[in-house]
Amino acid sequence: MFASLGSMLDIDFGDLIDFLGEDPHTRSIMIYMESVGNAKKFMSAARGFARNKPIVVIKPGRFNESAKAAVSHTGSMAGDDAVYDAAFKRAGVVRVKEIGELFNAAEVLDSKRLPKGPGMVIITNAGGPAVMATDTLMELGGKLVDLSADSFMQLDASLPPSWSKNNPVDVLGDADIKRYSNAMEICLKDPGVNGIIVIYTPQGASSPVALANTLSEIAANASVPIITVMMGGSEADKGREVLLKHNVPSYETPEEAIKTYMYMYRYGKNLELLYETPAEISIDHAPPRHHLKALIKRARGEGRVILSEAESKSFLKDYGIPVAETSVAKDIEEAVREASAIGYPVVLKIASSLITHKSDVGGVVTDIGSEMALREAYCTMASRVK
């Protein structure tokens, strides 16, 4: 089903998730989102269905320039990107960055074999693609597993002497199907392995279709996800068709495979977050709502829509969120007294309702280690900012 919600004056994302969550024919829900609409309804609906059906969101407007484009396009503020990231994680939603990834993620996230961790083994018959896969893995926060001593000994015994002796496991260009399958069976038994990427390039002894049939058999009984890369032209396409027919994810490039694996891992982590229940707060320790309302009312009365750093930290502290100790000093002597009470080193920041981005005007000085350095920094900052 495809639905365009326009400016969401009536039906919004929360309504659609509720509807599609109940629909027996819907396996995945993919959303292009410029603004969330009714945030409370979206979070409630997403948390309600994310355990059963993957919800994948592509949310543009990650940078100031693209956020402005979204405002002119839909008339909606795109919102702070970090807030969306945090909200999606808590709702069990997976966020992707590209349209291709939207479909790649939707195809694999309903798998019953989600990775338990970010660590993987790369098995390849070509070094270059494995290096590119490793770069992407590191960039996305994954890691290469250190194979156990037992796994290393078995690989060393079954592979040619010139194999890579490491992860990625390079089975070499002349690898036949048996060499691939032996390496996979050994790695699948290693307790530290959370998933396997298998890379094939058209060289050597194995045909892509024959290899795809073998990989499909192994993947069917594997306890961890196996994702494949078939590089090449029409023959590689035939191998990918076999793998996809057997529900084994298969891609043309190592980067696509790694991104998909990491989306599977993050989806699993996001689902774990859904089962975390915030601690109950007793009435005696609940946030002082009147104080917070007064704080916001004062800011609005002064024509401000942004809280100062001190106000923001007070707000967070009232909700039990740890913050760095902060004091506001109206003159240099008060700054010296406060710094002495906190203990050096300290950070000096400008506090002005007219200045939101302090660093842009030289309004932050870090690592001040003494009273003399503080006095000097205070005078310099006051002069510069003025």
PDB file of N, CA and C in Angstrom, residues 307-351:
ATOM      1  N   LEU A 307      15.977  28.717  26.263  1.00  0.00           N
ATOM      2  CA  LEU A 307      16.429  28.846  27.650  1.00  0.00           C
ATOM      3  C   LEU A 307      17.933  29.077  27.679  1.00  0.00           C
ATOM      4  N   SER A 308      18.385  29.779  28.710  1.00  0.00           N
ATOM      5  CA  SER A 308      19.832  29.925  28.903  1.00  0.00           C
ATOM      6  C   SER A 308      20.413  28.591  29.332  1.00  0.00           C
ATOM      7  N   GLU A 309      21.749  28.494  29.320  1.00  0.00           N
ATOM      8  CA  GLU A 309      22.386  27.244  29.741  1.00  0.00           C
ATOM      9  C   GLU A 309      22.048  26.926  31.187  1.00  0.00           C
ATOM     10  N   ALA A 310      22.093  27.944  32.065  1.00  0.00           N
ATOM     11  CA  ALA A 310      21.794  27.712  33.485  1.00  0.00           C
ATOM     12  C   ALA A 310      20.354  27.253  33.659  1.00  0.00           C
ATOM     13  N   GLU A 311      19.407  27.878  32.933  1.00  0.00           N
ATOM     14  CA  GLU A 311      17.999  27.477  33.009  1.00  0.00           C
ATOM     15  C   GLU A 311      17.811  26.055  32.493  1.00  0.00           C
ATOM     16  N   SER A 312      18.488  25.731  31.387  1.00  0.00           N
ATOM     17  CA  SER A 312      18.360  24.390  30.806  1.00  0.00           C
ATOM     18  C   SER A 312      18.856  23.326  31.781  1.00  0.00           C
ATOM     19  N   LYS A 313      19.977  23.623  32.427  1.00  0.00           N
ATOM     20  CA  LYS A 313      20.539  22.645  33.376  1.00  0.00           C
ATOM     21  C   LYS A 313      19.648  22.507  34.611  1.00  0.00           C
ATOM     22  N   SER A 314      19.050  23.607  35.034  1.00  0.00           N
ATOM     23  CA  SER A 314      18.107  23.541  36.146  1.00  0.00           C
ATOM     24  C   SER A 314      16.923  22.658  35.782  1.00  0.00           C
ATOM     25  N   PHE A 315      16.445  22.797  34.558  1.00  0.00           N
ATOM     26  CA  PHE A 315      15.320  21.995  34.053  1.00  0.00           C
ATOM     27  C   PHE A 315      15.671  20.504  34.086  1.00  0.00           C
ATOM     28  N   LEU A 316      16.856  20.177  33.541  1.00  0.00           N
ATOM     29  CA  LEU A 316      17.294  18.780  33.495  1.00  0.00           C
ATOM     30  C   LEU A 316      17.483  18.217  34.896  1.00  0.00           C
ATOM     31  N   LYS A 317      18.075  19.023  35.773  1.00  0.00           N
ATOM     32  CA  LYS A 317      18.364  18.579  37.138  1.00  0.00           C
ATOM     33  C   LYS A 317      17.073  18.222  37.873  1.00  0.00           C
ATOM     34  N   ASP A 318      16.017  19.013  37.627  1.00  0.00           N
ATOM     35  CA  ASP A 318      14.736  18.750  38.274  1.00  0.00           C
ATOM     36  C   ASP A 318      14.151  17.404  37.853  1.00  0.00           C
ATOM     37  N   TYR A 319      14.538  16.909  36.686  1.00  0.00           N
ATOM     38  CA  TYR A 319      14.069  15.597  36.228  1.00  0.00           C
ATOM     39  C   TYR A 319      15.056  14.482  36.558  1.00  0.00           C
ATOM     40  N   GLY A 320      16.039  14.776  37.402  1.00  0.00           N
ATOM     41  CA  GLY A 320      16.977  13.743  37.831  1.00  0.00           C
ATOM     42  C   GLY A 320      18.028  13.398  36.803  1.00  0.00           C
ATOM     43  N   ILE A 321      18.243  14.285  35.811  1.00  0.00           N
ATOM     44  CA  ILE A 321      19.264  14.038  34.785  1.00  0.00           C
ATOM     45  C   ILE A 321      20.554  14.724  35.215  1.00  0.00           C
ATOM     46  N   PRO A 322      21.651  13.973  35.367  1.00  0.00           N
ATOM     47  CA  PRO A 322      22.902  14.583  35.856  1.00  0.00           C
ATOM     48  C   PRO A 322      23.416  15.662  34.914  1.00  0.00           C
ATOM     49  N   VAL A 323      23.894  16.754  35.479  1.00  0.00           N
ATOM     50  CA  VAL A 323      24.466  17.855  34.689  1.00  0.00           C
ATOM     51  C   VAL A 323      25.768  18.303  35.339  1.00  0.00           C
ATOM     52  N   ALA A 324      26.624  18.922  34.537  1.00  0.00           N
ATOM     53  CA  ALA A 324      27.859  19.490  35.088  1.00  0.00           C
ATOM     54  C   ALA A 324      27.502  20.664  35.996  1.00  0.00           C
ATOM     55  N   GLU A 325      28.198  20.773  37.130  1.00  0.00           N
ATOM     56  CA  GLU A 325      27.925  21.858  38.072  1.00  0.00           C
ATOM     57  C   GLU A 325      28.175  23.206  37.394  1.00  0.00           C
ATOM     58  N   THR A 326      27.203  24.089  37.505  1.00  0.00           N
ATOM     59  CA  THR A 326      27.269  25.369  36.805  1.00  0.00           C
ATOM     60  C   THR A 326      26.848  26.498  37.738  1.00  0.00           C
ATOM     61  N   SER A 327      27.577  27.593  37.703  1.00  0.00           N
ATOM     62  CA  SER A 327      27.222  28.778  38.483  1.00  0.00           C
ATOM     63  C   SER A 327      27.215  29.991  37.563  1.00  0.00           C
ATOM     64  N   VAL A 328      26.335  30.958  37.867  1.00  0.00           N
ATOM     65  CA  VAL A 328      26.279  32.196  37.097  1.00  0.00           C
ATOM     66  C   VAL A 328      26.934  33.301  37.919  1.00  0.00           C
ATOM     67  N   ALA A 329      27.909  33.981  37.332  1.00  0.00           N
ATOM     68  CA  ALA A 329      28.622  35.066  38.011  1.00  0.00           C
ATOM     69  C   ALA A 329      28.360  36.373  37.288  1.00  0.00           C
ATOM     70  N   LYS A 330      27.986  37.420  38.060  1.00  0.00           N
ATOM     71  CA  LYS A 330      27.648  38.705  37.441  1.00  0.00           C
ATOM     72  C   LYS A 330      28.847  39.633  37.335  1.00  0.00           C
ATOM     73  N   ASP A 331      29.938  39.298  38.032  1.00  0.00           N
ATOM     74  CA  ASP A 331      31.153  40.111  37.908  1.00  0.00           C
ATOM     75  C   ASP A 331      32.367  39.219  38.150  1.00  0.00           C
ATOM     76  N   ILE A 332      33.551  39.786  38.001  1.00  0.00           N
ATOM     77  CA  ILE A 332      34.766  38.985  38.040  1.00  0.00           C
ATOM     78  C   ILE A 332      35.040  38.407  39.418  1.00  0.00           C
ATOM     79  N   GLU A 333      34.705  39.167  40.491  1.00  0.00           N
ATOM     80  CA  GLU A 333      34.958  38.667  41.839  1.00  0.00           C
ATOM     81  C   GLU A 333      34.050  37.481  42.159  1.00  0.00           C
ATOM     82  N   GLU A 334      32.812  37.565  41.701  1.00  0.00           N
ATOM     83  CA  GLU A 334      31.891  36.439  41.910  1.00  0.00           C
ATOM     84  C   GLU A 334      32.359  35.215  41.120  1.00  0.00           C
ATOM     85  N   ALA A 335      32.898  35.439  39.932  1.00  0.00           N
ATOM     86  CA  ALA A 335      33.421  34.328  39.132  1.00  0.00           C
ATOM     87  C   ALA A 335      34.575  33.635  39.845  1.00  0.00           C
ATOM     88  N   VAL A 336      35.464  34.427  40.468  1.00  0.00           N
ATOM     89  CA  VAL A 336      36.602  33.861  41.206  1.00  0.00           C
ATOM     90  C   VAL A 336      36.111  33.036  42.407  1.00  0.00           C
ATOM     91  N   ARG A 337      35.108  33.568  43.129  1.00  0.00           N
ATOM     92  CA  ARG A 337      34.572  32.832  44.287  1.00  0.00           C
ATOM     93  C   ARG A 337      33.941  31.508  43.856  1.00  0.00           C
ATOM     94  N   GLU A 338      33.142  31.548  42.789  1.00  0.00           N
ATOM     95  CA  GLU A 338      32.465  30.330  42.323  1.00  0.00           C
ATOM     96  C   GLU A 338      33.478  29.293  41.832  1.00  0.00           C
ATOM     97  N   ALA A 339      34.496  29.756  41.111  1.00  0.00           N
ATOM     98  CA  ALA A 339      35.511  28.825  40.604  1.00  0.00           C
ATOM     99  C   ALA A 339      36.268  28.170  41.748  1.00  0.00           C
ATOM    100  N   SER A 340      36.542  28.951  42.789  1.00  0.00           N
ATOM    101  CA  SER A 340      37.245  28.410  43.952  1.00  0.00           C
ATOM    102  C   SER A 340      36.396  27.337  44.641  1.00  0.00           C
ATOM    103  N   ALA A 341      35.074  27.566  44.683  1.00  0.00           N
ATOM    104  CA  ALA A 341      34.174  26.595  45.317  1.00  0.00           C
ATOM    105  C   ALA A 341      34.079  25.311  44.498  1.00  0.00           C
ATOM    106  N   ILE A 342      34.037  25.455  43.158  1.00  0.00           N
ATOM    107  CA  ILE A 342      33.956  24.277  42.282  1.00  0.00           C
ATOM    108  C   ILE A 342      35.282  23.536  42.261  1.00  0.00           C
ATOM    109  N   GLY A 343      36.379  24.295  42.176  1.00  0.00           N
ATOM    110  CA  GLY A 343      37.717  23.706  42.050  1.00  0.00           C
ATOM    111  C   GLY A 343      38.188  23.745  40.615  1.00  0.00           C
ATOM    112  N   TYR A 344      39.430  24.153  40.433  1.00  0.00           N
ATOM    113  CA  TYR A 344      40.014  24.233  39.085  1.00  0.00           C
ATOM    114  C   TYR A 344      40.395  22.837  38.594  1.00  0.00           C
ATOM    115  N   PRO A 345      40.428  22.612  37.235  1.00  0.00           N
ATOM    116  CA  PRO A 345      40.157  23.575  36.162  1.00  0.00           C
ATOM    117  C   PRO A 345      38.658  23.804  35.955  1.00  0.00           C
ATOM    118  N   VAL A 346      38.321  24.979  35.382  1.00  0.00           N
ATOM    119  CA  VAL A 346      36.929  25.317  35.099  1.00  0.00           C
ATOM    120  C   VAL A 346      36.810  25.778  33.646  1.00  0.00           C
ATOM    121  N   VAL A 347      35.567  25.915  33.214  1.00  0.00           N
ATOM    122  CA  VAL A 347      35.260  26.452  31.885  1.00  0.00           C
ATOM    123  C   VAL A 347      34.493  27.748  32.084  1.00  0.00           C
ATOM    124  N   LEU A 348      34.850  28.769  31.347  1.00  0.00           N
ATOM    125  CA  LEU A 348      34.164  30.054  31.402  1.00  0.00           C
ATOM    126  C   LEU A 348      33.330  30.226  30.132  1.00  0.00           C
ATOM    127  N   LYS A 349      32.030  30.526  30.330  1.00  0.00           N
ATOM    128  CA  LYS A 349      31.148  30.736  29.177  1.00  0.00           C
ATOM    129  C   LYS A 349      30.380  32.039  29.357  1.00  0.00           C
ATOM    130  N   ILE A 350      30.095  32.693  28.258  1.00  0.00           N
ATOM    131  CA  ILE A 350      29.271  33.893  28.294  1.00  0.00           C
ATOM    132  C   ILE A 350      27.817  33.481  28.530  1.00  0.00           C
ATOM    133  N   ALA A 351      27.091  34.239  29.352  1.00  0.00           N
ATOM    134  CA  ALA A 351      25.670  33.976  29.599  1.00  0.00           C
ATOM    135  C   ALA A 351      24.891  35.202  29.150  1.00  0.00           C
TER     136      ALA A 351
END
